[in-house]
Amino acid sequence: MSIQIEFKTLKAHLQSVIVGQEALLDKMLIALLTGGHVLLEGPPGLAKTTAVKTLATGVHASFQRIQFTPDLMPGDVMGSDVLDVNSGSLTFVKGPIFNEIVLADEINRAPPKVQSALLEAMAEKQVTAGGQTRALPEMFLVMATQNPLEQSGTYPLPEAQLDRFMLHLVLDYPDENEELEILRRDRAHHFGENKEAANPFLSPEKVLHARHQVSEQYVSDSIEQYIVKLIAATRKLGELDSAMEGVLEVGASPRASIALLHAVSAYSWLQGRDFVTPDDVITLLPDVLRHRLIISFSGRAQKWSADNIIQKIIQLVPVPVGIE
Ligand SMILES: Nc1ncnc2c1ncn2[C@@H]1O[C@H](COP(=O)(O)OP(=O)(O)OP(=O)(O)O)[C@@H](O)[C@H]1O
Ligand SMILES: [Mg+2]
């Protein structure tokens, strides 16, 4: 069975647990295929935790959920040196970050010290403690959730650090039919008809092999240029449309271009293609850019949102023609 088909089976498994939210499931697979971290934002109770857990069991990855709270310390996440009373020496006890898939639940409830330790580990795929650096697992992937409703007692993530996330996904409520199906599945679950995965669908080795295939997707020069033009547009909006002068305080960095390239490579691979199209780029641009745009005071006064600005950029930057 080709790995692509195995990924389809994995998606079908996710769909047997999660109703709807298809974009979320596709993008979680993109994260898995690129090693890019994901920030999930949405009101409580939209199956964020369930989706990440199901993904982790589906690939037989070591998984740990870390509930972020105001009293969490960096050592609680990273690990710390503990005195061994027998030998009298210090031994490092690894923290929950040393797992293949880490769910950082409610990341904005932890103080900045913990957030920045986590984001550093995400960027460098290693943890430094007690003067020693330890590598995180090859497949290491962080899915962090953030709850937009709860403003009091939260610490918003600094914009510069948000850049470490490849994708920022915003979830919405299910429609009524989907909600009915959620109820039915919940009832089936309580009566023991639960279709939990008996066997994982993919091994971590296969995921890494798929990552290699994704890195070899064909990306034409014109697609590369399109990606760069879209990202660079965030730094010179006024040149594209004088009405947008000064709307953004800061645009996106080259990290955004790299993230977009990785995301579209994985997305096109999942569609069963071996090349990237402009439509792939347009589909993924909002999730790649959303968290990287810092809207200025005047931009906010003019009611610009990151998503509006991204749609405007898509309209203003010419789509390359005749690629493939
Ligand atoms: N789309 C869905 N498909 C299947 N079950 C769902 C869906 N949306 C919500 N649920 C159910 O709602 C409940 C809440 O899910 P879960 O705990 O994963 O939400 P959450 O988004 O992590 O919430 P919180 O932000 O409060 O942590 C679970 O029982 C879950 O099965
Ligand atoms: Mg949750």
Tab-separated table of C-alpha atoms and ligand atoms in Angstrom:
chain	number	residue	atom	x	y	z
A	1	MET	CA	0.000	0.000	0.000
A	2	SER	CA	1.420	3.371	-0.907
A	3	ILE	CA	2.020	5.745	1.948
A	4	GLN	CA	-0.432	8.203	0.418
A	5	ILE	CA	-3.199	5.620	0.733
A	6	GLU	CA	-2.184	4.947	4.315
A	7	PHE	CA	-2.585	8.640	5.025
A	8	LYS	CA	-6.079	8.461	3.512
A	9	THR	CA	-6.850	5.592	5.894
A	10	LEU	CA	-5.534	7.659	8.778
A	11	LYS	CA	-7.792	10.537	7.734
A	12	ALA	CA	-10.777	8.180	7.529
A	13	HIS	CA	-9.980	7.087	11.073
A	14	LEU	CA	-9.873	10.696	12.240
A	15	GLN	CA	-13.217	11.258	10.532
A	16	SER	CA	-14.709	8.263	12.281
A	17	VAL	CA	-14.088	10.092	15.543
A	18	ILE	CA	-14.366	13.774	14.603
A	19	VAL	CA	-17.492	15.005	12.849
A	20	GLY	CA	-16.861	17.660	10.190
A	21	GLN	CA	-13.873	19.964	10.846
A	22	GLU	CA	-12.331	18.594	7.672
A	23	ALA	CA	-9.981	21.523	7.195
A	24	LEU	CA	-8.662	20.949	10.704
A	25	LEU	CA	-7.997	17.280	9.982
A	26	ASP	CA	-6.249	18.023	6.668
A	27	LYS	CA	-4.078	20.624	8.279
A	28	MET	CA	-3.148	18.373	11.178
A	29	LEU	CA	-1.942	15.902	8.562
A	30	ILE	CA	0.042	18.699	6.888
A	31	ALA	CA	1.691	19.371	10.247
A	32	LEU	CA	2.519	15.701	10.623
A	33	LEU	CA	3.994	15.641	7.113
A	34	THR	CA	6.229	18.658	7.634
A	35	GLY	CA	7.008	18.710	11.347
A	36	GLY	CA	5.471	22.186	11.468
A	37	HIS	CA	3.802	23.192	14.727
A	38	VAL	CA	0.143	24.189	14.861
A	39	LEU	CA	-1.734	26.721	16.950
A	40	LEU	CA	-5.427	25.825	17.266
A	41	GLU	CA	-7.781	28.531	18.286
A	42	GLY	CA	-11.431	28.089	18.976
A	43	PRO	CA	-14.070	28.214	21.668
A	44	PRO	CA	-14.145	25.383	24.238
A	45	GLY	CA	-15.717	22.059	23.349
A	46	LEU	CA	-14.901	21.909	19.618
A	47	ALA	CA	-12.948	18.648	19.868
A	48	LYS	CA	-9.493	20.229	19.764
A	49	THR	CA	-8.092	17.890	22.406
A	50	THR	CA	-9.935	14.907	20.963
A	51	ALA	CA	-8.591	15.566	17.457
A	52	VAL	CA	-4.960	15.805	18.560
A	53	LYS	CA	-5.237	12.697	20.762
A	54	THR	CA	-6.823	10.716	17.953
A	55	LEU	CA	-4.050	11.757	15.587
A	56	ALA	CA	-1.375	10.707	18.076
A	57	THR	CA	-2.890	7.269	18.616
A	58	GLY	CA	-3.379	6.884	14.862
A	59	VAL	CA	0.361	7.170	14.239
A	60	HIS	CA	1.435	5.307	17.338
A	61	ALA	CA	3.403	8.329	18.468
A	62	SER	CA	4.384	8.939	22.052
A	63	PHE	CA	1.922	11.552	23.173
A	64	GLN	CA	1.635	13.894	26.102
A	65	ARG	CA	-0.863	16.576	26.927
A	66	ILE	CA	0.402	19.475	28.998
A	67	GLN	CA	-2.245	21.624	30.600
A	68	PHE	CA	-0.847	25.139	30.805
A	69	THR	CA	-1.716	26.955	34.004
A	70	PRO	CA	-0.573	30.218	35.601
A	71	ASP	CA	1.611	28.401	38.163
A	72	LEU	CA	3.447	26.203	35.649
A	73	MET	CA	7.254	26.497	35.707
A	74	PRO	CA	9.608	25.927	32.742
A	75	GLY	CA	11.054	22.865	34.512
A	76	ASP	CA	7.597	21.281	34.676
A	77	VAL	CA	7.575	21.219	30.881
A	78	MET	CA	11.234	20.744	29.982
A	79	GLY	CA	12.409	18.565	32.856
A	80	SER	CA	14.910	19.304	35.568
A	81	ASP	CA	17.901	18.025	37.494
A	82	VAL	CA	16.859	15.935	40.451
A	83	LEU	CA	19.143	14.897	43.288
A	84	ASP	CA	19.633	11.164	43.461
A	85	VAL	CA	19.911	10.522	47.219
A	86	ASN	CA	21.759	7.244	46.774
A	87	SER	CA	24.558	8.438	44.552
A	88	GLY	CA	24.437	12.076	45.678
A	89	SER	CA	24.581	13.201	42.049
A	90	LEU	CA	22.151	15.109	39.906
A	91	THR	CA	20.203	13.281	37.229
A	92	PHE	CA	18.093	14.947	34.604
A	93	VAL	CA	14.476	13.845	34.603
A	94	LYS	CA	12.919	14.566	31.220
A	95	GLY	CA	9.786	16.655	31.190
A	96	PRO	CA	6.638	16.003	29.143
A	97	ILE	CA	8.070	17.909	26.169
A	98	PHE	CA	10.189	14.832	25.360
A	99	ASN	CA	7.452	13.202	23.304
A	100	GLU	CA	6.669	12.874	19.622
A	101	ILE	CA	3.352	14.698	19.719
A	102	VAL	CA	2.848	17.269	22.453
A	103	LEU	CA	-0.499	18.903	23.055
A	104	ALA	CA	0.137	22.245	24.745
A	105	ASP	CA	-3.380	22.859	25.984
A	106	GLU	CA	-4.409	26.454	26.660
A	107	ILE	CA	-0.950	27.790	26.000
A	108	ASN	CA	-2.012	31.353	26.765
A	109	ARG	CA	-2.744	30.491	30.388
A	110	ALA	CA	0.939	29.986	31.232
A	111	PRO	CA	3.224	32.881	32.070
A	112	PRO	CA	5.694	34.155	29.441
A	113	LYS	CA	8.698	32.270	30.919
A	114	VAL	CA	7.066	28.917	30.229
A	115	GLN	CA	5.797	29.998	26.831
A	116	SER	CA	9.216	31.136	25.712
A	117	ALA	CA	10.891	27.922	26.935
A	118	LEU	CA	8.352	25.947	24.903
A	119	LEU	CA	8.725	28.107	21.807
A	120	GLU	CA	12.502	27.840	21.982
A	121	ALA	CA	12.252	24.060	22.139
A	122	MET	CA	9.910	24.205	19.132
A	123	ALA	CA	12.287	26.291	17.068
A	124	GLU	CA	15.422	24.355	17.930
A	125	LYS	CA	14.027	20.865	18.504
A	126	GLN	CA	16.201	20.610	21.567
A	127	VAL	CA	16.144	21.471	25.234
A	128	THR	CA	19.009	23.035	27.149
A	129	ALA	CA	18.968	22.565	30.901
A	130	GLY	CA	21.747	22.493	33.465
A	131	GLY	CA	24.275	23.399	30.766
A	132	GLN	CA	23.451	20.356	28.671
A	133	THR	CA	21.550	20.193	25.438
A	134	ARG	CA	19.262	17.274	24.713
A	135	ALA	CA	17.613	16.540	21.396
A	136	LEU	CA	13.852	16.086	21.132
A	137	PRO	CA	12.437	13.126	19.153
A	138	GLU	CA	12.789	13.213	15.366
A	139	MET	CA	9.022	13.455	14.834
A	140	PHE	CA	8.556	16.142	17.521
A	141	LEU	CA	5.405	18.134	16.864
A	142	VAL	CA	3.581	20.648	19.023
A	143	MET	CA	-0.124	21.295	18.707
A	144	ALA	CA	-1.037	24.144	20.999
A	145	THR	CA	-4.540	25.294	21.785
A	146	GLN	CA	-5.592	28.770	22.666
A	147	ASN	CA	-8.990	29.800	23.921
A	148	PRO	CA	-10.123	33.168	22.565
A	149	LEU	CA	-13.038	33.642	24.956
A	150	GLU	CA	-11.081	33.645	28.144
A	151	GLN	CA	-9.358	36.970	28.263
A	152	SER	CA	-8.853	37.433	31.992
A	153	GLY	CA	-5.923	35.593	33.519
A	154	THR	CA	-4.365	34.840	30.160
A	155	TYR	CA	-1.007	35.855	28.757
A	156	PRO	CA	-1.252	36.514	25.027
A	157	LEU	CA	1.642	34.962	23.135
A	158	PRO	CA	4.161	37.545	21.950
A	159	GLU	CA	3.821	38.128	18.203
A	160	ALA	CA	7.511	37.455	17.586
A	161	GLN	CA	7.089	34.015	19.098
A	162	LEU	CA	3.889	33.191	17.259
A	163	ASP	CA	6.109	33.071	14.177
A	164	ARG	CA	7.328	29.649	15.394
A	165	PHE	CA	3.992	28.106	14.519
A	166	MET	CA	3.676	26.966	10.928
A	167	LEU	CA	-0.113	27.205	10.909
A	168	HIS	CA	-2.668	29.078	12.956
A	169	LEU	CA	-6.055	27.414	12.583
A	170	VAL	CA	-9.263	29.021	13.705
A	171	LEU	CA	-12.130	26.640	14.459
A	172	ASP	CA	-15.786	27.369	14.200
A	173	TYR	CA	-18.920	25.739	15.608
A	174	PRO	CA	-20.381	22.732	13.771
A	175	ASP	CA	-23.627	23.189	11.840
A	176	GLU	CA	-26.828	21.615	13.160
A	177	ASN	CA	-26.542	18.375	11.180
A	178	GLU	CA	-22.992	17.903	12.366
A	179	GLU	CA	-24.040	18.556	15.919
A	180	LEU	CA	-26.724	15.867	15.638
A	181	GLU	CA	-24.094	13.441	14.426
A	182	ILE	CA	-21.845	14.403	17.358
A	183	LEU	CA	-24.707	13.498	19.708
A	184	ARG	CA	-25.249	10.162	17.991
A	185	ARG	CA	-21.602	9.251	18.182
A	186	ASP	CA	-21.462	10.270	21.803
A	187	ARG	CA	-24.361	7.944	22.558
A	188	ALA	CA	-22.800	5.092	20.597
A	189	HIS	CA	-19.636	5.705	22.574
A	190	HIS	CA	-21.466	5.372	25.872
A	191	PHE	CA	-23.097	2.146	24.766
A	192	GLY	CA	-19.776	0.603	23.890
A	193	GLU	CA	-19.978	0.856	20.120
A	194	ASN	CA	-16.864	2.890	20.098
A	195	LYS	CA	-14.668	2.467	17.035
A	196	GLU	CA	-11.367	3.272	18.692
A	197	ALA	CA	-8.349	2.334	16.625
A	198	ALA	CA	-7.268	-1.100	17.726
A	199	ASN	CA	-4.086	-0.761	15.727
A	200	PRO	CA	-2.278	2.379	14.826
A	201	PHE	CA	-2.490	3.142	11.122
A	202	LEU	CA	0.981	4.473	10.552
A	203	SER	CA	4.267	3.993	12.319
A	204	PRO	CA	6.472	6.990	13.093
A	205	GLU	CA	9.012	5.551	10.585
A	206	LYS	CA	6.402	5.755	7.846
A	207	VAL	CA	5.576	9.315	8.800
A	208	LEU	CA	9.240	10.234	8.488
A	209	HIS	CA	9.413	8.469	5.133
A	210	ALA	CA	6.368	10.437	3.950
A	211	ARG	CA	8.046	13.642	5.126
A	212	HIS	CA	10.927	12.800	2.857
A	213	GLN	CA	8.577	12.361	-0.113
A	214	VAL	CA	6.920	15.670	0.668
A	215	SER	CA	10.270	17.417	0.691
A	216	GLU	CA	10.760	16.185	-2.880
A	217	GLN	CA	7.500	17.579	-4.284
A	218	TYR	CA	7.990	19.579	-7.471
A	219	VAL	CA	7.707	23.314	-6.920
A	220	SER	CA	8.097	25.359	-10.105
A	221	ASP	CA	9.986	28.651	-10.228
A	222	SER	CA	6.739	30.523	-10.782
A	223	ILE	CA	5.198	28.980	-7.649
A	224	GLU	CA	8.271	29.913	-5.639
A	225	GLN	CA	8.039	33.456	-6.939
A	226	TYR	CA	4.331	33.573	-6.179
A	227	ILE	CA	4.996	32.506	-2.578
A	228	VAL	CA	7.683	35.157	-2.157
A	229	LYS	CA	5.482	37.875	-3.716
A	230	LEU	CA	2.556	37.056	-1.418
A	231	ILE	CA	4.683	37.108	1.720
A	232	ALA	CA	6.652	40.187	0.654
A	233	ALA	CA	3.334	41.966	-0.004
A	234	THR	CA	2.767	42.058	3.762
A	235	ARG	CA	5.814	44.329	4.027
A	236	LYS	CA	4.682	46.829	1.378
A	237	LEU	CA	0.913	46.920	1.403
A	238	GLY	CA	0.863	50.635	0.594
A	239	GLU	CA	2.631	50.001	-2.727
A	240	LEU	CA	-0.051	47.489	-3.734
A	241	ASP	CA	-2.959	49.614	-2.649
A	242	SER	CA	-2.459	53.113	-1.280
A	243	ALA	CA	-5.576	52.727	0.904
A	244	MET	CA	-3.695	50.045	2.845
A	245	GLU	CA	-0.655	52.176	3.664
A	246	GLY	CA	0.242	51.792	7.355
A	247	VAL	CA	-2.406	49.145	8.075
A	248	LEU	CA	0.249	46.700	9.281
A	249	GLU	CA	2.865	47.507	11.853
A	250	VAL	CA	4.972	44.497	10.943
A	251	GLY	CA	4.655	42.095	8.039
A	252	ALA	CA	5.697	38.468	7.825
A	253	SER	CA	9.282	37.197	7.900
A	254	PRO	CA	10.949	34.732	5.513
A	255	ARG	CA	9.887	32.087	8.048
A	256	ALA	CA	6.424	32.591	6.606
A	257	SER	CA	7.646	31.879	3.061
A	258	ILE	CA	9.336	28.701	4.242
A	259	ALA	CA	6.235	27.636	6.189
A	260	LEU	CA	4.042	28.252	3.139
A	261	LEU	CA	6.355	26.254	0.895
A	262	HIS	CA	6.349	23.325	3.321
A	263	ALA	CA	2.588	23.484	3.839
A	264	VAL	CA	1.738	23.525	0.122
A	265	SER	CA	4.162	20.688	-0.571
A	266	ALA	CA	2.404	18.513	2.017
A	267	TYR	CA	-1.059	19.615	0.892
A	268	SER	CA	-0.430	18.773	-2.772
A	269	TRP	CA	1.104	15.421	-1.755
A	270	LEU	CA	-2.020	14.619	0.261
A	271	GLN	CA	-4.121	15.387	-2.824
A	272	GLY	CA	-2.153	12.712	-4.680
A	273	ARG	CA	-0.259	15.166	-6.902
A	274	ASP	CA	3.485	15.511	-7.229
A	275	PHE	CA	3.452	19.238	-8.004
A	276	VAL	CA	2.132	22.380	-6.341
A	277	THR	CA	-0.510	24.619	-7.938
A	278	PRO	CA	-1.363	28.296	-7.281
A	279	ASP	CA	-4.648	27.113	-5.754
A	280	ASP	CA	-2.727	25.149	-3.119
A	281	VAL	CA	-0.902	28.341	-2.213
A	282	ILE	CA	-4.138	30.350	-2.011
A	283	THR	CA	-5.745	27.644	0.150
A	284	LEU	CA	-2.959	27.594	2.724
A	285	LEU	CA	-1.997	31.278	2.788
A	286	PRO	CA	-4.528	32.353	5.462
A	287	ASP	CA	-3.427	29.711	7.991
A	288	VAL	CA	0.239	30.473	7.369
A	289	LEU	CA	-0.117	34.257	7.635
A	290	ARG	CA	-2.945	34.850	10.128
A	291	HIS	CA	-0.746	34.960	13.239
A	292	ARG	CA	2.195	36.757	11.682
A	293	LEU	CA	0.558	40.064	10.821
A	294	ILE	CA	0.663	42.806	13.406
A	295	ILE	CA	-2.101	45.267	12.644
A	296	SER	CA	-1.318	48.888	13.468
A	297	PHE	CA	-3.484	51.116	15.605
A	298	SER	CA	-4.824	52.880	12.538
A	299	GLY	CA	-5.407	49.550	10.794
A	300	ARG	CA	-7.504	48.406	13.717
A	301	ALA	CA	-9.350	51.722	13.759
A	302	GLN	CA	-10.209	51.088	10.090
A	303	LYS	CA	-11.533	47.641	11.115
A	304	TRP	CA	-8.923	45.626	9.232
A	305	SER	CA	-8.507	42.052	10.432
A	306	ALA	CA	-5.669	39.701	9.524
A	307	ASP	CA	-8.067	37.619	7.429
A	308	ASN	CA	-9.366	40.639	5.496
A	309	ILE	CA	-5.830	41.745	4.754
A	310	ILE	CA	-4.882	38.258	3.544
A	311	GLN	CA	-7.882	38.141	1.177
A	312	LYS	CA	-6.908	41.552	-0.151
A	313	ILE	CA	-3.338	40.370	-0.765
A	314	ILE	CA	-4.669	37.352	-2.680
A	315	GLN	CA	-6.662	39.734	-4.891
A	316	LEU	CA	-3.773	42.121	-5.448
A	317	VAL	CA	-0.887	39.744	-6.218
A	318	PRO	CA	-1.188	38.320	-9.750
A	319	VAL	CA	-1.629	34.539	-9.907
A	320	PRO	CA	0.996	32.846	-12.094
A	321	VAL	CA	-0.475	31.281	-15.220
A	322	GLY	CA	0.516	28.232	-17.225
A	323	ILE	CA	2.466	26.380	-14.584
A	324	GLU	CA	2.452	22.615	-13.932
B	1	LIG	N1	-16.721	17.781	15.632
B	1	LIG	C1	-16.837	16.912	16.650
B	1	LIG	N2	-16.804	15.587	16.425
B	1	LIG	C2	-16.905	14.708	17.412
B	1	LIG	N3	-17.035	15.042	18.710
B	1	LIG	C3	-17.077	16.343	19.013
B	1	LIG	C4	-16.974	17.344	17.985
B	1	LIG	N4	-17.022	18.553	18.589
B	1	LIG	C5	-17.149	18.326	19.888
B	1	LIG	N5	-17.165	17.004	20.160
B	1	LIG	C6	-17.276	16.382	21.486
B	1	LIG	O1	-17.300	17.429	22.432
B	1	LIG	C7	-16.552	17.101	23.594
B	1	LIG	C8	-15.467	18.134	23.846
B	1	LIG	O2	-14.321	17.861	23.059
B	1	LIG	P1	-12.860	18.296	23.484
B	1	LIG	O3	-12.636	18.103	24.925
B	1	LIG	O4	-11.932	17.620	22.542
B	1	LIG	O5	-12.953	19.843	23.156
B	1	LIG	P2	-11.868	20.979	23.262
B	1	LIG	O6	-11.998	21.773	22.017
B	1	LIG	O7	-10.543	20.406	23.587
B	1	LIG	O8	-12.428	21.818	24.465
B	1	LIG	P3	-11.647	22.789	25.497
B	1	LIG	O9	-11.296	24.033	24.721
B	1	LIG	O10	-12.679	23.043	26.545
B	1	LIG	O11	-10.456	22.031	25.981
B	1	LIG	C9	-16.032	15.695	23.364
B	1	LIG	O12	-16.917	14.813	23.967
B	1	LIG	C10	-16.061	15.548	21.867
B	1	LIG	O13	-16.204	14.220	21.486
B	2	MG	MG	-9.274	20.710	25.235
